[in-house]
């Protein structure tokens, strides 16, 4: 009797979990279906359809062929790739210094870092700083903005602390300086933490929306998330369809704004989906090890 | 240690300080400088010449502005709704996942449920607008299936905060369950065996063994959420708002953005921001120490 109840409840729980997963998966797959459908048949798709009606990549041709979207995609990639690389480098080198024992001034530095971590500066002031640096409407503002995240720095420090002291001491005996130890021993041994914080930074930089929208003002310097907001929230179809005249066939008349929007959202999701296996492996473990709440 | 030997040690470590320079510069420029700039809340902004010290003038104006009380109330209500309504969900989710020792199903559910956490709010808004679409969204399809008229949740003042709560839950239920699942998986297996030998059923195992083990992460997560109550979700609100519902979801962050960067009332917006930041710091610090006292785990 008890065994039977157990199976029934397990079945119920399985159904609930499946239902929850479907509420997450179906809307995402539905967007893919819309994006890949024949523009003329998109209106036949229901919200629960996960298979395209007909098949066409015309939406992606329009979206990726649109110079504004192409530009924004390039800018997003630039900010993410260059930003992540610089962030990893400067976070690691700083973490190395701050994990050196007997470093004079370590305690006051850590106190300043904690203060920085919990006191959010005002957006008006951040805007003015970027303006004073002459970095407004310059992609470097987004590359350099919060180049070192204090949470991630502390996680990196915890990883570096794990490296056995004897290893570093031995190198010191052989006459290696801090730069050599950092480059030849710490960096090669930190591949996993580097990937971990690399994933943190990459997700953060790719998804950054608000700061991009205030620091970058011109069309040429906009990023995908900001442009996407224009389509999704403000329903600006002119920009999206504007480049459709690139198409030489008669499909232009059939283009569906909803499907173009879906294709743009898919483009904004693809890098995350491509990195997702690595994100799962390193980001997730990193968060559990670091014990931080994101 | 006297000052002399300290200086000598610093000199010996000079390479380290050089390596620290870029970080010091970045923090000075992107954190310390704007924080110092927040003194503008006490000054009247002038484009040319020195700003004039006006004391608490802008704070008085701020608290005398009805919109600000509305915005403050919105912030607290939305945060509190998220905090109390969403809090139990990841715990339940972790408990349910734990029923599946068989790895494949659990793994699949985990992989799917973590995904929304990594999507930006703009992308999520795009997904949810379709999801809730009046003409062909799933939600309204189901509503019609039961014979009710379709409803536009996104422009409904009574519904929009629930949309914020639901989309927040959708985004984070899986992700937030990680910490609880880890705690459950860390429970010593012999405890279960002993309980089974004593004739405990599954429900008793959950209530007598698993839930007590979740006490520490539960208290930690809840207390830390309280610390961030002034952050009701800027990106989310910006992407889910529209003219018909703005009065219900306008939070301090969106208010500061509008008044400061769009209307150019720099000092006034800075005062609002400073108020928010100071309350935030007080809450984070006190909840950090409270959490440390209760569970030996703090915010950092």
Coordinates of C-alpha atoms in Angstrom, one line a residue:
Chain A
X1 CA 0.0 0.0 0.0
X2 CA 2.7 2.4 1.0
X3 CA 4.7 1.4 -2.1
X4 CA 1.7 2.2 -4.3
X5 CA 1.2 5.7 -2.8
X6 CA 4.9 6.3 -3.3
X7 CA 4.7 5.5 -7.0
X8 CA 1.6 7.7 -7.5
X9 CA 3.1 10.7 -5.8
X10 CA 6.3 10.2 -7.7
X11 CA 4.3 10.2 -10.9
X12 CA 2.5 13.4 -9.9
X13 CA 5.8 15.1 -9.1
X14 CA 7.2 13.9 -12.4
X15 CA 4.2 15.5 -14.2
X16 CA 4.6 18.8 -12.3
X17 CA 8.3 19.0 -13.1
X18 CA 7.6 18.1 -16.7
X19 CA 5.0 20.9 -16.8
X20 CA 7.3 23.4 -15.3
X21 CA 10.0 22.5 -17.8
X22 CA 7.6 22.8 -20.7
X23 CA 6.5 26.3 -19.7
X24 CA 10.2 27.2 -20.1
X25 CA 11.0 25.2 -23.2
X26 CA 7.9 25.7 -25.3
X27 CA 7.9 29.5 -25.5
X28 CA 11.5 29.4 -26.5
X29 CA 11.0 26.7 -29.1
X30 CA 8.0 28.6 -30.3
X31 CA 10.2 31.6 -31.1
X32 CA 12.5 29.4 -33.1
X33 CA 9.5 27.9 -35.0
X34 CA 8.3 31.4 -35.8
X35 CA 11.7 32.6 -36.9
X36 CA 12.1 29.6 -39.3
X37 CA 8.6 29.5 -40.6
X38 CA 7.5 30.6 -44.1
X39 CA 6.6 34.3 -43.6
X40 CA 3.3 33.7 -45.3
X41 CA 2.3 30.9 -42.9
X42 CA 3.5 32.4 -39.6
X43 CA 0.0 33.6 -38.6
X44 CA -1.1 30.0 -38.6
X45 CA 1.3 29.2 -35.7
X46 CA -0.2 28.9 -32.2
X47 CA 1.7 29.7 -29.1
X48 CA 2.2 26.0 -28.3
X49 CA 3.6 25.1 -31.8
X50 CA 7.2 24.2 -31.7
X51 CA 7.6 23.2 -35.3
X52 CA 7.8 25.8 -38.1
X53 CA 5.0 26.0 -40.7
X54 CA 6.8 25.6 -43.9
X55 CA 10.5 26.4 -43.8
X56 CA 12.3 29.6 -44.7
X57 CA 15.4 31.4 -43.6
X58 CA 14.2 34.7 -45.1
X59 CA 13.7 36.2 -41.7
X60 CA 17.4 35.6 -40.9
X61 CA 18.4 37.0 -44.3
X62 CA 16.6 40.2 -43.5
X63 CA 17.7 40.4 -39.9
X64 CA 21.4 39.6 -40.5
X65 CA 21.4 41.5 -43.8
X66 CA 20.1 44.6 -42.1
X67 CA 23.2 46.8 -41.7
X68 CA 21.9 48.2 -38.3
X69 CA 21.4 44.8 -36.8
X70 CA 24.7 43.5 -38.3
X71 CA 26.5 46.4 -36.8
X72 CA 24.8 45.9 -33.4
X73 CA 25.7 42.2 -33.5
X74 CA 29.3 43.0 -34.2
X75 CA 29.3 45.6 -31.4
X76 CA 27.8 43.1 -28.9
X77 CA 30.4 40.5 -29.9
X78 CA 33.2 43.1 -29.6
X79 CA 32.1 44.2 -26.1
X80 CA 31.7 40.6 -25.0
X81 CA 34.9 39.2 -26.4
X82 CA 37.3 42.1 -25.7
X83 CA 35.5 42.9 -22.4
X84 CA 35.6 39.3 -21.1
X85 CA 39.3 38.9 -22.1
X86 CA 40.3 42.1 -20.3
X87 CA 38.1 41.3 -17.3
X88 CA 39.6 37.9 -16.9
X89 CA 43.1 39.2 -17.1
X90 CA 42.7 42.1 -14.7
X91 CA 40.6 40.1 -12.2
X92 CA 43.2 37.3 -12.1
X93 CA 46.2 39.5 -11.7
X94 CA 44.5 41.5 -9.0
X95 CA 43.4 38.3 -7.2
X96 CA 47.0 37.1 -7.3
X97 CA 48.3 40.2 -5.6
X98 CA 45.5 40.2 -3.0
X99 CA 46.2 36.6 -2.1
X100 CA 49.9 37.2 -1.3
X101 CA 50.5 36.8 2.4
X102 CA 52.0 39.6 4.3
X103 CA 51.0 42.1 1.7
X104 CA 51.1 45.5 3.5
X105 CA 47.8 47.2 3.3
X106 CA 45.7 44.2 2.5
X107 CA 43.1 44.7 5.2
X108 CA 42.2 48.3 4.2
X109 CA 42.1 47.3 0.5
X110 CA 39.7 44.5 1.3
X111 CA 37.5 46.9 3.3
X112 CA 37.4 49.3 0.4
X113 CA 36.4 46.4 -1.9
X114 CA 33.5 45.3 0.4
X115 CA 32.3 48.9 0.5
X116 CA 32.5 49.1 -3.3
X117 CA 30.6 45.8 -3.6
X118 CA 27.6 47.0 -1.5
X119 CA 27.4 50.7 -2.3
X120 CA 25.9 51.1 -5.7
X121 CA 26.9 54.5 -7.2
X122 CA 24.3 56.6 -8.8
X123 CA 23.5 56.3 -12.5
X124 CA 23.6 60.0 -13.0
X125 CA 27.2 60.1 -11.7
X126 CA 28.3 57.0 -13.7
X127 CA 27.0 58.7 -16.8
X128 CA 28.9 61.9 -15.9
X129 CA 32.1 60.0 -15.3
X130 CA 31.8 58.3 -18.7
X131 CA 31.1 61.7 -20.2
X132 CA 34.1 63.2 -18.5
X133 CA 36.3 60.4 -19.8
X134 CA 35.1 61.2 -23.3
X135 CA 33.8 57.7 -23.6
X136 CA 30.2 58.4 -24.2
X137 CA 29.0 56.7 -27.3
X138 CA 32.2 54.7 -27.4
X139 CA 32.2 50.9 -27.2
X140 CA 35.2 51.0 -24.9
X141 CA 32.9 52.4 -22.2
X142 CA 31.1 49.1 -22.1
X143 CA 34.4 47.1 -22.3
X144 CA 35.9 49.0 -19.4
X145 CA 32.7 49.5 -17.3
X146 CA 33.1 47.3 -14.2
X147 CA 36.0 45.6 -15.8
X148 CA 36.6 44.0 -12.4
X149 CA 33.6 42.7 -10.6
X150 CA 34.2 42.4 -6.9
X151 CA 32.2 39.3 -6.4
X152 CA 34.1 37.5 -9.2
X153 CA 37.4 38.9 -7.8
X154 CA 36.6 37.3 -4.4
X155 CA 35.7 34.0 -6.1
X156 CA 39.0 34.1 -8.1
X157 CA 40.9 34.8 -4.8
X158 CA 39.4 31.7 -3.2
X159 CA 40.5 29.6 -6.2
X160 CA 44.1 31.0 -6.1
X161 CA 44.3 30.4 -2.4
X162 CA 44.0 26.7 -3.2
X163 CA 47.3 26.6 -5.1
X164 CA 49.8 25.0 -2.8
X165 CA 52.2 27.4 -1.2
X166 CA 55.2 25.1 -1.6
X167 CA 54.9 25.4 -5.4
X168 CA 55.1 29.1 -5.3
X169 CA 57.9 29.1 -2.7
X170 CA 59.9 26.7 -4.8
X171 CA 59.7 29.0 -7.8
X172 CA 60.7 31.9 -5.6
X173 CA 63.8 29.9 -4.5
X174 CA 64.7 29.5 -8.2
X175 CA 64.7 33.3 -8.4
X176 CA 61.3 33.8 -10.1
X177 CA 59.7 37.2 -9.5
X178 CA 56.0 37.8 -9.0
X179 CA 55.3 38.4 -12.7
X180 CA 57.0 35.1 -13.6
X181 CA 55.2 33.2 -10.9
X182 CA 51.9 34.7 -12.0
X183 CA 52.4 34.0 -15.7
X184 CA 54.2 30.6 -15.5
X185 CA 52.5 29.0 -12.5
X186 CA 49.3 30.7 -11.4
X187 CA 47.8 31.2 -14.8
X188 CA 48.4 27.7 -16.2
X189 CA 47.1 26.2 -12.9
X190 CA 43.9 28.4 -13.0
X191 CA 42.4 27.1 -16.2
X192 CA 39.1 26.1 -14.5
X193 CA 38.6 29.2 -12.4
X194 CA 39.5 31.3 -15.5
X195 CA 36.8 29.5 -17.5
X196 CA 34.4 30.0 -14.6
X197 CA 34.8 33.7 -14.2
X198 CA 35.1 34.0 -18.0
X199 CA 31.6 32.6 -18.2
X200 CA 30.4 35.0 -15.5
X201 CA 31.8 38.0 -17.4
X202 CA 30.7 36.8 -20.8
X203 CA 27.1 36.3 -19.7
X204 CA 27.1 39.7 -17.9
X205 CA 28.7 41.6 -20.9
X206 CA 26.5 40.0 -23.5
X207 CA 23.3 40.6 -21.5
X208 CA 24.1 44.1 -20.3
X209 CA 21.2 46.2 -21.3
X210 CA 20.7 49.3 -19.2
X211 CA 24.2 50.7 -19.1
X212 CA 24.6 50.1 -22.8
X213 CA 21.4 52.0 -23.4
X214 CA 22.7 55.1 -21.5
X215 CA 26.4 55.0 -22.4
X216 CA 25.9 54.3 -26.2
X217 CA 23.7 56.7 -27.9
X218 CA 24.2 56.5 -31.7
X219 CA 22.9 53.8 -34.0
X220 CA 26.5 52.9 -35.1
X221 CA 27.5 52.1 -31.5
X222 CA 24.4 50.4 -30.3
X223 CA 24.4 46.8 -29.1
X224 CA 22.0 44.0 -29.8
X225 CA 20.1 44.1 -26.5
X226 CA 19.3 47.8 -26.9
X227 CA 18.2 47.4 -30.5
X228 CA 16.1 44.4 -29.5
X229 CA 14.3 46.5 -26.9
X230 CA 13.2 48.9 -29.7
X231 CA 11.7 46.1 -31.6
X232 CA 10.2 44.1 -28.7
X233 CA 9.0 46.8 -26.3
X234 CA 8.6 49.8 -28.5
X235 CA 7.5 47.9 -31.5
X236 CA 9.6 49.9 -33.9
X237 CA 9.1 48.0 -37.1
X238 CA 10.5 50.6 -39.5
X239 CA 14.1 49.9 -38.6
X240 CA 13.5 46.2 -38.7
X241 CA 11.8 46.0 -42.0
X242 CA 13.6 49.0 -43.5
X243 CA 16.4 46.8 -44.9
X244 CA 14.0 44.4 -46.5
X245 CA 14.5 46.1 -49.9
X246 CA 17.8 44.2 -49.9
X247 CA 15.7 41.2 -50.8
X248 CA 15.3 41.0 -54.6
X249 CA 12.3 38.7 -54.7
X250 CA 8.7 39.2 -54.0
X251 CA 8.8 37.9 -50.5
X252 CA 9.1 41.4 -49.2
X253 CA 5.4 41.9 -49.2
X254 CA 4.9 38.8 -47.1
X255 CA 7.4 39.6 -44.4
X256 CA 5.9 39.3 -40.9
X257 CA 7.0 41.7 -38.2
X258 CA 6.4 39.1 -35.5
X259 CA 8.6 36.6 -37.3
X260 CA 11.4 39.1 -37.8
X261 CA 11.2 40.0 -34.2
X262 CA 11.4 36.3 -33.3
X263 CA 14.5 36.0 -35.6
X264 CA 16.2 38.9 -33.9
X265 CA 15.5 37.4 -30.4
X266 CA 16.9 34.1 -31.6
X267 CA 20.1 35.9 -32.8
X268 CA 20.4 37.5 -29.4
X269 CA 20.0 34.1 -27.7
X270 CA 22.4 32.0 -29.9
X271 CA 25.7 32.9 -28.2
X272 CA 24.2 32.0 -24.8
X273 CA 22.9 28.7 -26.2
X274 CA 26.2 27.9 -27.8
X275 CA 28.1 28.5 -24.6
X276 CA 25.4 26.8 -22.5
X277 CA 27.2 23.5 -22.0
X278 CA 30.3 25.4 -20.8
X279 CA 28.1 27.7 -18.7
X280 CA 26.5 24.8 -17.0
X281 CA 29.7 23.1 -16.2
X282 CA 31.8 26.0 -15.0
X283 CA 29.4 28.8 -14.1
X284 CA 27.1 26.5 -12.1
X285 CA 30.0 24.8 -10.2
X286 CA 31.7 28.1 -9.7
X287 CA 28.6 29.6 -8.1
X288 CA 28.2 26.5 -5.8
X289 CA 31.9 26.6 -4.8
X290 CA 31.9 30.4 -4.4
X291 CA 28.7 30.2 -2.4
X292 CA 27.5 33.4 -3.9
X293 CA 24.0 34.3 -4.8
X294 CA 23.7 35.8 -8.3
Chain B
X1 CA 55.9 45.9 13.2
X2 CA 57.3 49.4 13.0
X3 CA 56.7 51.9 10.1
X4 CA 60.3 51.4 8.9
X5 CA 60.1 47.7 8.3
X6 CA 56.6 48.1 6.8
X7 CA 58.0 50.4 4.2
X8 CA 60.9 48.1 3.6
X9 CA 58.5 45.2 3.0
X10 CA 56.4 47.4 0.7
X11 CA 59.5 48.3 -1.3
X12 CA 60.4 44.6 -1.6
X13 CA 56.9 43.9 -2.9
X14 CA 56.9 46.8 -5.3
X15 CA 56.1 44.6 -8.2
X16 CA 52.9 43.6 -6.5
X17 CA 51.8 47.2 -6.1
X18 CA 52.5 47.8 -9.7
X19 CA 50.4 44.8 -10.6
X20 CA 47.6 46.3 -8.5
X21 CA 47.7 49.6 -10.3
X22 CA 45.1 48.8 -13.1
X23 CA 42.6 47.5 -10.6
X24 CA 43.1 50.6 -8.4
X25 CA 42.6 52.8 -11.4
X26 CA 39.4 51.0 -12.5
X27 CA 37.9 51.0 -9.1
X28 CA 38.8 54.7 -8.6
X29 CA 37.2 55.7 -11.9
X30 CA 34.1 53.5 -12.1
X31 CA 33.3 53.2 -8.4
X32 CA 34.9 55.7 -6.1
X33 CA 34.6 58.7 -8.4
X34 CA 30.8 58.3 -9.0
X35 CA 30.2 57.6 -5.3
X36 CA 32.0 60.8 -4.4
X37 CA 30.0 62.5 -7.2
X38 CA 26.9 61.7 -5.3
X39 CA 27.5 64.7 -3.0
X40 CA 25.7 66.5 -5.8
X41 CA 22.6 65.5 -3.9
X42 CA 23.5 68.4 -1.5
X43 CA 24.5 70.9 -4.2
X44 CA 22.6 72.7 -6.9
X45 CA 23.8 71.6 -10.3
X46 CA 25.4 74.3 -12.4
X47 CA 26.7 73.8 -15.9
X48 CA 29.3 76.5 -15.4
X49 CA 31.1 77.5 -12.2
X50 CA 30.8 75.8 -8.8
X51 CA 27.8 74.0 -7.6
X52 CA 26.0 75.8 -4.7
X53 CA 25.7 73.9 -1.4
X54 CA 22.0 73.6 -0.5
X55 CA 22.0 71.1 2.3
X56 CA 19.0 68.8 2.5
X57 CA 16.9 70.9 0.1
X58 CA 16.6 68.2 -2.5
X59 CA 15.8 65.5 0.1
X60 CA 13.0 67.7 1.4
X61 CA 11.6 68.2 -2.1
X62 CA 11.9 64.5 -2.7
X63 CA 9.9 63.5 0.3
X64 CA 7.4 66.2 -0.5
X65 CA 6.8 64.8 -4.0
X66 CA 3.8 62.5 -4.2
X67 CA 5.3 60.6 -7.1
X68 CA 8.3 59.7 -5.0
X69 CA 6.1 58.1 -2.3
X70 CA 4.3 56.2 -5.0
X71 CA 7.6 55.1 -6.5
X72 CA 8.9 54.0 -3.1
X73 CA 5.7 52.1 -2.4
X74 CA 5.9 50.4 -5.8
X75 CA 9.5 49.4 -5.2
X76 CA 8.7 47.9 -1.8
X77 CA 5.5 46.2 -2.9
X78 CA 7.0 44.6 -6.0
X79 CA 10.1 43.5 -4.0
X80 CA 8.0 42.1 -1.2
X81 CA 5.7 40.2 -3.6
X82 CA 8.7 38.7 -5.3
X83 CA 10.3 37.9 -2.0
X84 CA 7.4 36.1 -0.3
X85 CA 5.7 34.5 -3.3
X86 CA 8.8 33.2 -5.0
X87 CA 10.7 32.2 -1.9
X88 CA 9.1 28.8 -1.4
X89 CA 9.2 27.8 -5.0
X90 CA 12.9 26.9 -5.5
X91 CA 12.7 24.9 -2.2
X92 CA 9.7 22.9 -3.5
X93 CA 11.4 22.5 -6.8
X94 CA 14.6 21.1 -5.2
X95 CA 12.5 18.8 -3.0
X96 CA 10.6 17.5 -6.1
X97 CA 13.9 17.1 -8.1
X98 CA 15.3 15.1 -5.2
X99 CA 12.6 12.5 -5.7
X100 CA 14.3 11.5 -8.9
X101 CA 17.5 9.7 -8.0
X102 CA 17.5 8.3 -11.6
X103 CA 19.8 10.8 -13.1
X104 CA 18.5 11.4 -16.7
X105 CA 15.1 12.9 -15.9
X106 CA 16.5 15.1 -13.2
X107 CA 19.4 16.2 -15.4
X108 CA 17.0 17.1 -18.2
X109 CA 14.8 19.2 -15.9
X110 CA 17.8 20.9 -14.4
X111 CA 19.3 21.8 -17.8
X112 CA 16.0 23.3 -19.0
X113 CA 15.1 25.1 -15.8
X114 CA 18.5 26.9 -15.4
X115 CA 18.4 28.3 -19.0
X116 CA 16.1 31.3 -18.5
X117 CA 18.5 32.6 -15.8
X118 CA 21.0 33.3 -18.5
X119 CA 18.7 35.2 -20.9
X120 CA 18.6 39.0 -20.7
X121 CA 15.4 40.7 -19.6
X122 CA 15.0 42.0 -23.1
X123 CA 15.0 38.5 -24.5
X124 CA 12.7 37.3 -21.8
X125 CA 10.3 40.2 -22.5
X126 CA 10.3 39.1 -26.1
X127 CA 9.5 35.5 -25.1
X128 CA 6.8 36.6 -22.6
X129 CA 5.1 39.1 -24.9
X130 CA 4.5 36.1 -27.3
X131 CA 3.6 33.9 -24.3
X132 CA 0.9 36.3 -23.1
X133 CA -0.1 37.6 -26.6
X134 CA -3.9 38.2 -26.8
X135 CA -4.2 36.7 -30.2
X136 CA -2.2 33.6 -30.2
X137 CA -0.2 33.2 -27.0
X138 CA -0.4 30.0 -25.1
X139 CA -1.9 31.5 -21.9
X140 CA -4.8 33.0 -23.8
X141 CA -5.2 29.9 -25.9
X142 CA -5.8 28.0 -22.6
X143 CA -8.1 30.7 -21.3
X144 CA -10.2 30.5 -24.4
X145 CA -10.2 26.7 -24.2
X146 CA -12.1 27.0 -20.9
X147 CA -14.5 29.4 -22.5
X148 CA -13.3 32.7 -21.1
X149 CA -12.5 35.8 -23.1
X150 CA -8.8 36.5 -23.9
X151 CA -7.1 39.0 -21.6
X152 CA -4.3 41.4 -22.3
X153 CA -2.2 41.1 -19.1
X154 CA 0.5 43.4 -20.1
X155 CA -1.6 46.5 -20.3
X156 CA -3.7 45.6 -17.2
X157 CA -2.8 47.7 -14.1
X158 CA -4.2 45.0 -11.8
X159 CA -2.2 42.2 -13.5
X160 CA 1.2 43.8 -14.4
X161 CA 2.8 43.2 -11.0
X162 CA 1.8 39.6 -11.1
X163 CA 3.4 39.4 -14.6
X164 CA 6.6 40.7 -13.0
X165 CA 6.4 38.1 -10.2
X166 CA 5.6 35.3 -12.6
X167 CA 8.4 36.1 -15.1
X168 CA 10.8 36.5 -12.2
X169 CA 9.8 33.1 -10.9
X170 CA 10.0 31.7 -14.5
X171 CA 13.5 33.0 -14.8
X172 CA 14.9 32.0 -11.5
X173 CA 13.0 29.0 -10.0
X174 CA 15.5 26.5 -11.4
X175 CA 18.6 28.5 -10.8
X176 CA 17.7 29.3 -7.2
X177 CA 17.0 25.7 -6.5
X178 CA 20.7 24.9 -6.9
X179 CA 21.7 25.9 -3.4
X180 CA 18.8 23.9 -1.9
X181 CA 19.4 20.8 -4.0
X182 CA 23.1 20.9 -3.1
X183 CA 22.1 21.0 0.6
X184 CA 19.8 18.0 0.1
X185 CA 22.4 16.0 -1.7
X186 CA 24.8 16.7 1.1
X187 CA 22.7 15.0 3.7
X188 CA 24.3 11.8 5.0
X189 CA 22.6 8.8 3.4
X190 CA 22.8 6.8 6.6
X191 CA 20.2 9.1 8.1
X192 CA 17.6 8.0 5.5
X193 CA 18.4 4.3 6.0
X194 CA 18.1 4.6 9.8
X195 CA 14.7 6.3 9.3
X196 CA 13.5 3.7 6.9
X197 CA 14.5 1.0 9.4
X198 CA 12.4 2.8 12.0
X199 CA 9.5 2.6 9.6
X200 CA 9.4 6.2 8.3
X201 CA 7.6 6.9 5.1
X202 CA 8.7 9.3 2.4
X203 CA 6.7 12.2 3.7
X204 CA 8.2 11.8 7.2
X205 CA 11.7 11.7 5.7
X206 CA 11.0 15.0 3.9
X207 CA 9.6 16.7 6.9
X208 CA 11.8 15.3 9.7
X209 CA 15.2 14.9 7.9
X210 CA 15.4 17.0 4.7
X211 CA 13.6 20.2 5.8
X212 CA 15.6 20.6 9.0
X213 CA 18.7 20.4 6.8
X214 CA 17.4 23.2 4.6
X215 CA 17.1 25.6 7.5
X216 CA 20.5 27.2 7.0
X217 CA 20.2 27.9 3.3
X218 CA 16.5 29.0 3.8
X219 CA 17.4 31.6 6.4
X220 CA 20.4 32.8 4.4
X221 CA 18.6 33.2 1.2
X222 CA 15.6 34.9 2.8
X223 CA 17.6 37.3 4.9
X224 CA 19.8 38.3 1.9
X225 CA 16.7 38.9 -0.2
X226 CA 15.6 41.4 2.4
X227 CA 18.9 43.1 2.0
X228 CA 18.2 43.7 -1.6
X229 CA 14.6 44.9 -1.2
X230 CA 15.3 48.3 -2.7
X231 CA 16.2 46.6 -6.0
X232 CA 12.9 45.7 -7.5
X233 CA 14.5 44.8 -10.9
X234 CA 15.4 47.7 -13.1
X235 CA 16.0 45.7 -16.4
X236 CA 12.8 43.8 -15.9
X237 CA 10.6 46.8 -15.3
X238 CA 12.1 48.8 -18.1
X239 CA 11.3 45.9 -20.5
X240 CA 7.8 45.1 -19.2
X241 CA 6.5 48.6 -18.8
X242 CA 4.2 50.6 -21.0
X243 CA 2.2 53.8 -20.7
X244 CA -0.9 52.1 -19.4
X245 CA 0.8 50.3 -16.5
X246 CA 3.7 52.6 -15.7
X247 CA 2.1 54.0 -12.5
X248 CA 2.0 50.5 -11.0
X249 CA 5.6 49.5 -11.8
X250 CA 7.6 52.7 -11.7
X251 CA 10.3 52.0 -9.2
X252 CA 13.1 54.1 -7.7
X253 CA 15.6 53.0 -10.3
X254 CA 13.4 53.9 -13.3
X255 CA 12.4 57.1 -11.6
X256 CA 16.0 58.2 -11.1
X257 CA 16.7 57.3 -14.7
X258 CA 13.8 59.3 -16.0
X259 CA 14.2 62.4 -13.7
X260 CA 18.0 62.4 -13.9
X261 CA 19.1 61.4 -17.3
X262 CA 16.0 62.2 -19.4
X263 CA 14.8 65.3 -17.6
X264 CA 18.2 66.5 -16.5
X265 CA 17.3 67.2 -12.9
X266 CA 20.6 65.9 -11.8
X267 CA 20.7 66.9 -8.1
X268 CA 17.1 65.8 -7.5
X269 CA 17.7 62.4 -9.1
X270 CA 21.0 62.0 -7.2
X271 CA 19.1 62.7 -3.9
X272 CA 16.7 59.9 -4.8
X273 CA 19.5 57.6 -5.7
X274 CA 21.5 58.4 -2.6
X275 CA 18.4 57.7 -0.4
X276 CA 18.0 54.3 -2.1
X277 CA 21.7 53.4 -1.9
X278 CA 22.0 54.3 1.8
X279 CA 18.9 52.3 2.8
X280 CA 20.3 49.5 0.6
X281 CA 23.6 49.5 2.4
X282 CA 22.0 49.6 5.8
X283 CA 19.8 46.7 4.9
X284 CA 22.5 44.6 3.3
X285 CA 24.9 45.2 6.2
X286 CA 22.3 44.4 8.9
X287 CA 21.0 41.3 7.1
X288 CA 24.6 40.2 6.5
X289 CA 25.4 40.3 10.2
X290 CA 22.0 38.9 11.1
X291 CA 22.6 36.0 8.7
X292 CA 26.1 35.4 10.1
X293 CA 24.6 35.3 13.6
X294 CA 21.8 32.9 12.7
X295 CA 23.6 30.6 10.2
X296 CA 27.3 31.5 10.2
X297 CA 26.8 32.5 6.5
X298 CA 26.9 36.0 5.4
X299 CA 26.5 37.9 2.1
X300 CA 30.2 37.5 1.2

